[in-house]
Structure formats: structure tokens, C-alpha cells
């Protein structure tokens, strides 16, 4: 069973980032109260870094034992460690490492400096996920592109259709860089909570398609749902294409 999408609208991008950070703190604290050592998958882009920055001052931050939180990424550009275009580098600069995480629980996608190819990187990343025995993510945070892609799974791209795999190499990406590594749809859908963080009027069409369940060739986001919760956390500009009766404020 999967959950039906809900839309929560925030005033602007900063309000969205701050509220989502508070929501994440609450979800992690709740998981730890249940005895879980939670696994969270982060995203890149401006919204991905914005929520990490907002975690620094989020209400209830100290209720989470950050040393028992495992961090992953939904996708990564196949670039060397520390490259400024990598999602994890951008999250680091936003303050990820200031949260008190255990470095052993921060699982980075291998780049060309530690793997021979994007295919080997995907295999290593999948092996790391298997080795934790997590089974599913507690929270999957995803950005959404104007074309409806999530992670590095672009509508109509062969990688979107990958089966029986946790992670997949992506070549000839429609946006640079061309080589990437991404979790698969099958993996993304093994998440208790899926949160799409989207800001900006250029994303309004992608939000509408995702919420309304557009086909795979038009929206990858529409193919991802959480087992327990599917939230579209958006700003007012990104919600512009949705009917009012779908919105929570």
C-alpha cells in the first residue's frame, strides 16, 4: 500500500525550508522514539541546501540524536569528492556536518576518484545500502525539476525504467553533467515518508503533473509515493497550477 499525495503550501522558499526542517526534526525524533535508527535521503539543488541550512536553527533540533541518523542522497553527479557541483558538497557547505552526525553514517556516492565508472559507483552505493540492513528509508527528500524528474531519473530516459536494482548509472543526462548515479524508482518507493520540496513558478507544471499522477513519460515524480506519507511541500508560486481544494496552508 502507498499513500495518497497531500499538498502543503508555504508562503515563500524560506518559509518552506524552515517549516520542512522542523518537520524533518519531528519525524526523526518520532522514529527514534520508536527505537529506529533513522535513514534519511537528502537532495541537492537550492532547496536541498536550504533545508539543511534551516536545520541549524530548527525548533526541537536537540530532541534528535544526530549521531544515530544515517544520511544518504537520492542521486549524485559523477564527480570527484569535494567538487562544488556535487549534491553532498553543497549540503556540506550548507551546514550538514555541523549537525553532529557520525561520519561513518554519512553515505556518499563514490565518484571517479574512488570508482572506475558510474556503473561501479552505483554497485558500491547499492552494496552500502544493503549492508546497513535498513530495508527502507524513514524520510526520502526529493527535489523536482521543471521537467518532472526526481533524483537523476528523467522522464523517458532509460534509467527511469531500471528494474531489480537499488541504484543505477545514468549517462547522457538531459542536464549537465551527463554522468550521474541515482537510486531507482523501486528504491525510492521503499520509503516510509516521501517529501517533495519544490519552490518557484517554473515548477508549477511539474507540481501539477506530480500531484495529479501524470504518466511516466511526462513525470517521474508522479511515480514515487511513500508507504506511509507522500507530501508535496511547496511554496505559493509552485502551487499556482493546482486547484484550491488540493491545498493545505
Short mmCIF file of C-alpha atoms in Angstrom, two decimals:
data_model
loop_
_atom_site.label_atom_id
_atom_site.label_comp_id
_atom_site.label_asym_id
_atom_site.label_seq_id
_atom_site.Cartn_x
_atom_site.Cartn_y
_atom_site.Cartn_z
CA UNK A 1 0.00 0.00 0.00
CA UNK A 2 1.15 3.53 -0.72
CA UNK A 3 -0.16 6.87 0.48
CA UNK A 4 -2.12 9.46 -1.45
CA UNK A 5 -0.31 12.74 -2.14
CA UNK A 6 -1.04 15.74 0.05
CA UNK A 7 -0.02 19.31 -0.77
CA UNK A 8 1.12 21.76 1.90
CA UNK A 9 1.69 25.32 0.71
CA UNK A 10 4.10 27.78 2.32
CA UNK A 11 4.40 31.49 1.72
CA UNK A 12 7.83 31.51 0.09
CA UNK A 13 11.02 29.49 -0.30
CA UNK A 14 12.46 30.44 3.09
CA UNK A 15 9.24 29.66 4.90
CA UNK A 16 9.16 26.32 3.07
CA UNK A 17 12.74 25.48 4.08
CA UNK A 18 12.20 26.42 7.72
CA UNK A 19 8.92 24.53 8.06
CA UNK A 20 10.33 21.46 6.30
CA UNK A 21 13.36 21.43 8.60
CA UNK A 22 11.07 21.49 11.63
CA UNK A 23 9.00 18.70 10.07
CA UNK A 24 12.13 16.62 9.50
CA UNK A 25 13.29 17.07 13.09
CA UNK A 26 9.89 15.87 14.30
CA UNK A 27 9.94 12.82 12.02
CA UNK A 28 13.43 11.82 13.13
CA UNK A 29 12.61 12.27 16.80
CA UNK A 30 9.46 10.18 16.36
CA UNK A 31 11.41 7.41 14.61
CA UNK A 32 14.00 7.34 17.38
CA UNK A 33 11.24 7.20 20.00
CA UNK A 34 10.04 4.03 18.23
CA UNK A 35 13.54 2.58 18.59
CA UNK A 36 14.62 3.13 15.00
CA UNK A 37 17.96 4.49 13.89
CA UNK A 38 16.51 6.55 11.03
CA UNK A 39 17.75 6.66 7.46
CA UNK A 40 17.21 9.91 5.57
CA UNK A 41 17.90 10.58 1.91
CA UNK A 42 18.70 14.19 1.03
CA UNK A 43 18.58 16.06 -2.24
CA UNK A 44 20.75 18.66 -3.94
CA UNK A 45 19.86 21.94 -5.56
CA UNK A 46 18.93 25.15 -3.83
CA UNK A 47 16.03 23.64 -1.89
CA UNK A 48 18.15 20.71 -0.72
CA UNK A 49 20.73 23.07 0.73
CA UNK A 50 18.05 25.40 2.10
CA UNK A 51 16.51 22.72 4.32
CA UNK A 52 19.97 21.69 5.59
CA UNK A 53 20.71 25.33 6.46
CA UNK A 54 17.36 25.64 8.24
CA UNK A 55 18.12 22.55 10.34
CA UNK A 56 20.76 24.58 12.18
CA UNK A 57 18.07 26.59 13.98
CA UNK A 58 15.05 24.28 13.63
CA UNK A 59 12.73 24.04 16.59
CA UNK A 60 13.35 20.82 18.52
CA UNK A 61 16.69 20.12 16.85
CA UNK A 62 18.15 18.90 20.15
CA UNK A 63 15.45 16.23 20.52
CA UNK A 64 17.23 14.22 17.80
CA UNK A 65 20.31 12.11 18.49
CA UNK A 66 22.06 13.06 15.26
CA UNK A 67 24.86 10.56 15.88
CA UNK A 68 22.28 7.81 15.22
CA UNK A 69 20.91 9.25 11.96
CA UNK A 70 22.13 7.78 8.67
CA UNK A 71 22.36 10.14 5.70
CA UNK A 72 22.11 9.18 2.02
CA UNK A 73 21.44 11.00 -1.24
CA UNK A 74 18.83 10.19 -3.86
CA UNK A 75 21.35 10.86 -6.59
CA UNK A 76 24.78 12.31 -7.23
CA UNK A 77 26.69 13.81 -10.10
CA UNK A 78 29.55 11.50 -11.05
CA UNK A 79 32.25 13.94 -9.99
CA UNK A 80 35.19 13.68 -7.56
CA UNK A 81 34.70 14.12 -3.83
CA UNK A 82 34.54 17.78 -2.88
CA UNK A 83 33.55 19.01 -6.33
CA UNK A 84 31.32 22.08 -5.85
CA UNK A 85 28.70 20.64 -8.24
CA UNK A 86 28.16 17.53 -6.12
CA UNK A 87 24.99 17.42 -4.05
CA UNK A 88 26.83 16.30 -0.94
CA UNK A 89 29.38 19.12 -1.24
CA UNK A 90 26.58 21.68 -1.48
CA UNK A 91 24.85 20.15 1.56
CA UNK A 92 28.15 20.18 3.46
CA UNK A 93 28.57 23.87 2.76
CA UNK A 94 25.01 24.47 3.97
CA UNK A 95 25.96 23.05 7.38
CA UNK A 96 25.29 19.31 7.19
CA UNK A 97 28.44 18.44 9.12
CA UNK A 98 27.52 20.85 11.93
CA UNK A 99 24.55 18.71 12.99
CA UNK A 100 26.63 16.25 15.00
CA UNK A 101 26.36 13.35 12.55
CA UNK A 102 28.57 10.28 12.80
CA UNK A 103 30.80 10.48 9.68
CA UNK A 104 30.50 6.69 9.34
CA UNK A 105 26.76 7.12 8.83
CA UNK A 106 27.09 9.72 6.07
CA UNK A 107 26.96 7.58 2.94
CA UNK A 108 28.37 9.41 -0.08
CA UNK A 109 28.11 8.19 -3.66
CA UNK A 110 31.59 7.23 -4.95
CA UNK A 111 32.95 9.50 -7.67
CA UNK A 112 35.60 8.88 -10.34
CA UNK A 113 38.31 9.30 -7.71
CA UNK A 114 37.18 6.13 -5.89
CA UNK A 115 35.42 4.09 -8.62
CA UNK A 116 36.22 3.11 -12.17
CA UNK A 117 32.85 4.05 -13.68
CA UNK A 118 29.36 5.27 -12.86
CA UNK A 119 28.27 1.62 -13.05
CA UNK A 120 30.76 0.60 -10.36
CA UNK A 121 29.73 3.61 -8.28
CA UNK A 122 26.08 2.50 -8.45
CA UNK A 123 27.08 -1.02 -7.42
CA UNK A 124 29.11 0.26 -4.46
CA UNK A 125 26.31 2.57 -3.35
CA UNK A 126 23.76 -0.24 -3.54
CA UNK A 127 26.08 -2.52 -1.58
CA UNK A 128 26.46 0.11 1.14
CA UNK A 129 22.68 0.38 1.43
CA UNK A 130 22.28 -3.40 1.61
CA UNK A 131 24.99 -3.61 4.27
CA UNK A 132 23.05 -1.34 6.63
CA UNK A 133 20.03 -3.63 6.55
CA UNK A 134 17.79 -0.56 6.63
CA UNK A 135 15.16 -2.07 4.32
CA UNK A 136 13.51 1.28 3.73
CA UNK A 137 14.14 4.98 4.23
CA UNK A 138 12.38 6.77 7.04
CA UNK A 139 12.31 10.03 5.05
CA UNK A 140 13.05 10.48 1.35
CA UNK A 141 13.54 14.17 0.50
CA UNK A 142 13.31 14.89 -3.22
CA UNK A 143 13.57 17.97 -5.37
CA UNK A 144 11.63 18.11 -8.62
CA UNK A 145 12.84 19.58 -11.90
CA UNK A 146 10.65 21.63 -14.24
CA UNK A 147 10.58 18.54 -16.48
CA UNK A 148 9.22 16.37 -13.65
CA UNK A 149 12.44 14.49 -12.89
CA UNK A 150 13.40 13.39 -9.40
CA UNK A 151 16.86 12.24 -8.28
CA UNK A 152 18.51 11.67 -11.69
CA UNK A 153 15.55 9.80 -13.17
CA UNK A 154 14.39 11.86 -16.13
CA UNK A 155 11.05 11.22 -17.87
CA UNK A 156 11.58 9.00 -20.89
CA UNK A 157 15.24 8.31 -20.05
CA UNK A 158 16.26 4.61 -19.95
CA UNK A 159 17.49 4.92 -16.35
CA UNK A 160 13.93 5.73 -15.27
CA UNK A 161 12.91 2.21 -16.27
CA UNK A 162 15.64 0.33 -14.35
CA UNK A 163 14.32 -2.78 -12.63
CA UNK A 164 15.59 -5.07 -9.87
CA UNK A 165 18.24 -2.60 -8.75
CA UNK A 166 18.82 -0.21 -5.87
CA UNK A 167 20.97 2.27 -7.78
CA UNK A 168 21.68 2.84 -11.46
CA UNK A 169 24.27 4.65 -13.58
CA UNK A 170 22.83 7.49 -15.65
CA UNK A 171 24.51 8.55 -18.90
CA UNK A 172 23.52 11.25 -21.37
CA UNK A 173 21.59 13.13 -18.71
CA UNK A 174 19.39 15.85 -20.24
CA UNK A 175 21.06 18.35 -17.90
CA UNK A 176 24.79 18.52 -17.13
CA UNK A 177 26.86 16.77 -16.09
CA UNK A 178 25.97 13.84 -18.38
CA UNK A 179 27.12 11.08 -15.99
CA UNK A 180 25.33 10.50 -12.70
CA UNK A 181 24.30 7.85 -10.20
CA UNK A 182 20.72 7.61 -8.96
CA UNK A 183 18.58 5.49 -6.70
CA UNK A 184 15.95 3.68 -8.77
CA UNK A 185 12.20 4.13 -8.65
CA UNK A 186 11.91 0.79 -6.89
CA UNK A 187 14.28 2.04 -4.18
CA UNK A 188 12.66 5.46 -3.84
CA UNK A 189 9.30 3.79 -3.31
CA UNK A 190 10.65 1.85 -0.34
CA UNK A 191 10.35 4.92 1.87
CA UNK A 192 8.01 5.47 4.80
CA UNK A 193 7.73 9.16 4.01
CA UNK A 194 8.34 10.83 0.66
CA UNK A 195 8.60 14.61 0.68
CA UNK A 196 8.87 16.65 -2.49
CA UNK A 197 10.35 20.09 -1.78
CA UNK A 198 9.53 22.49 -4.60
CA UNK A 199 9.78 26.28 -4.93
CA UNK A 200 9.29 28.65 -7.85
CA UNK A 201 6.73 29.31 -10.56
CA UNK A 202 8.88 27.48 -13.12
CA UNK A 203 7.99 24.26 -11.24
CA UNK A 204 4.21 24.81 -11.18
CA UNK A 205 3.57 22.50 -14.14
CA UNK A 206 5.76 19.76 -12.67
CA UNK A 207 3.95 20.02 -9.34
CA UNK A 208 0.56 19.75 -11.04
CA UNK A 209 1.66 16.70 -13.05
CA UNK A 210 3.19 15.04 -10.00
CA UNK A 211 0.19 15.56 -7.76
CA UNK A 212 -2.34 14.58 -10.42
CA UNK A 213 -0.47 11.40 -11.40
CA UNK A 214 0.84 12.13 -14.90
CA UNK A 215 2.29 9.15 -16.83
CA UNK A 216 6.00 8.21 -16.56
CA UNK A 217 6.92 9.79 -19.88
CA UNK A 218 5.76 13.14 -18.51
CA UNK A 219 6.58 12.91 -14.81
CA UNK A 220 8.93 10.71 -12.82
CA UNK A 221 7.77 12.43 -9.62
CA UNK A 222 4.26 11.09 -10.13
CA UNK A 223 5.64 7.54 -9.91
CA UNK A 224 7.04 7.98 -6.38
CA UNK A 225 4.91 7.58 -3.25
CA UNK A 226 5.70 6.93 0.37
CA UNK A 227 4.46 3.84 2.15
CA UNK A 228 3.10 5.96 4.99
CA UNK A 229 3.11 9.55 3.74
CA UNK A 230 3.54 11.45 0.47
CA UNK A 231 3.84 15.19 0.88
CA UNK A 232 4.29 17.92 -1.68
CA UNK A 233 5.84 20.72 0.37
CA UNK A 234 5.73 23.72 -1.92
CA UNK A 235 5.77 27.50 -1.93
CA UNK A 236 2.84 29.52 -3.24
CA UNK A 237 4.48 30.05 -6.64
CA UNK A 238 5.00 26.31 -7.21
CA UNK A 239 1.37 25.64 -6.20
CA UNK A 240 -0.06 28.03 -8.77
CA UNK A 241 -1.25 25.27 -11.13
CA UNK A 242 -3.23 23.32 -8.53
CA UNK A 243 -6.93 23.68 -7.66
CA UNK A 244 -7.57 25.25 -4.27
CA UNK A 245 -9.27 22.15 -2.89
CA UNK A 246 -5.98 20.23 -3.07
CA UNK A 247 -4.09 22.68 -0.89
CA UNK A 248 -3.29 22.86 2.83
CA UNK A 249 -1.75 26.01 4.30
#
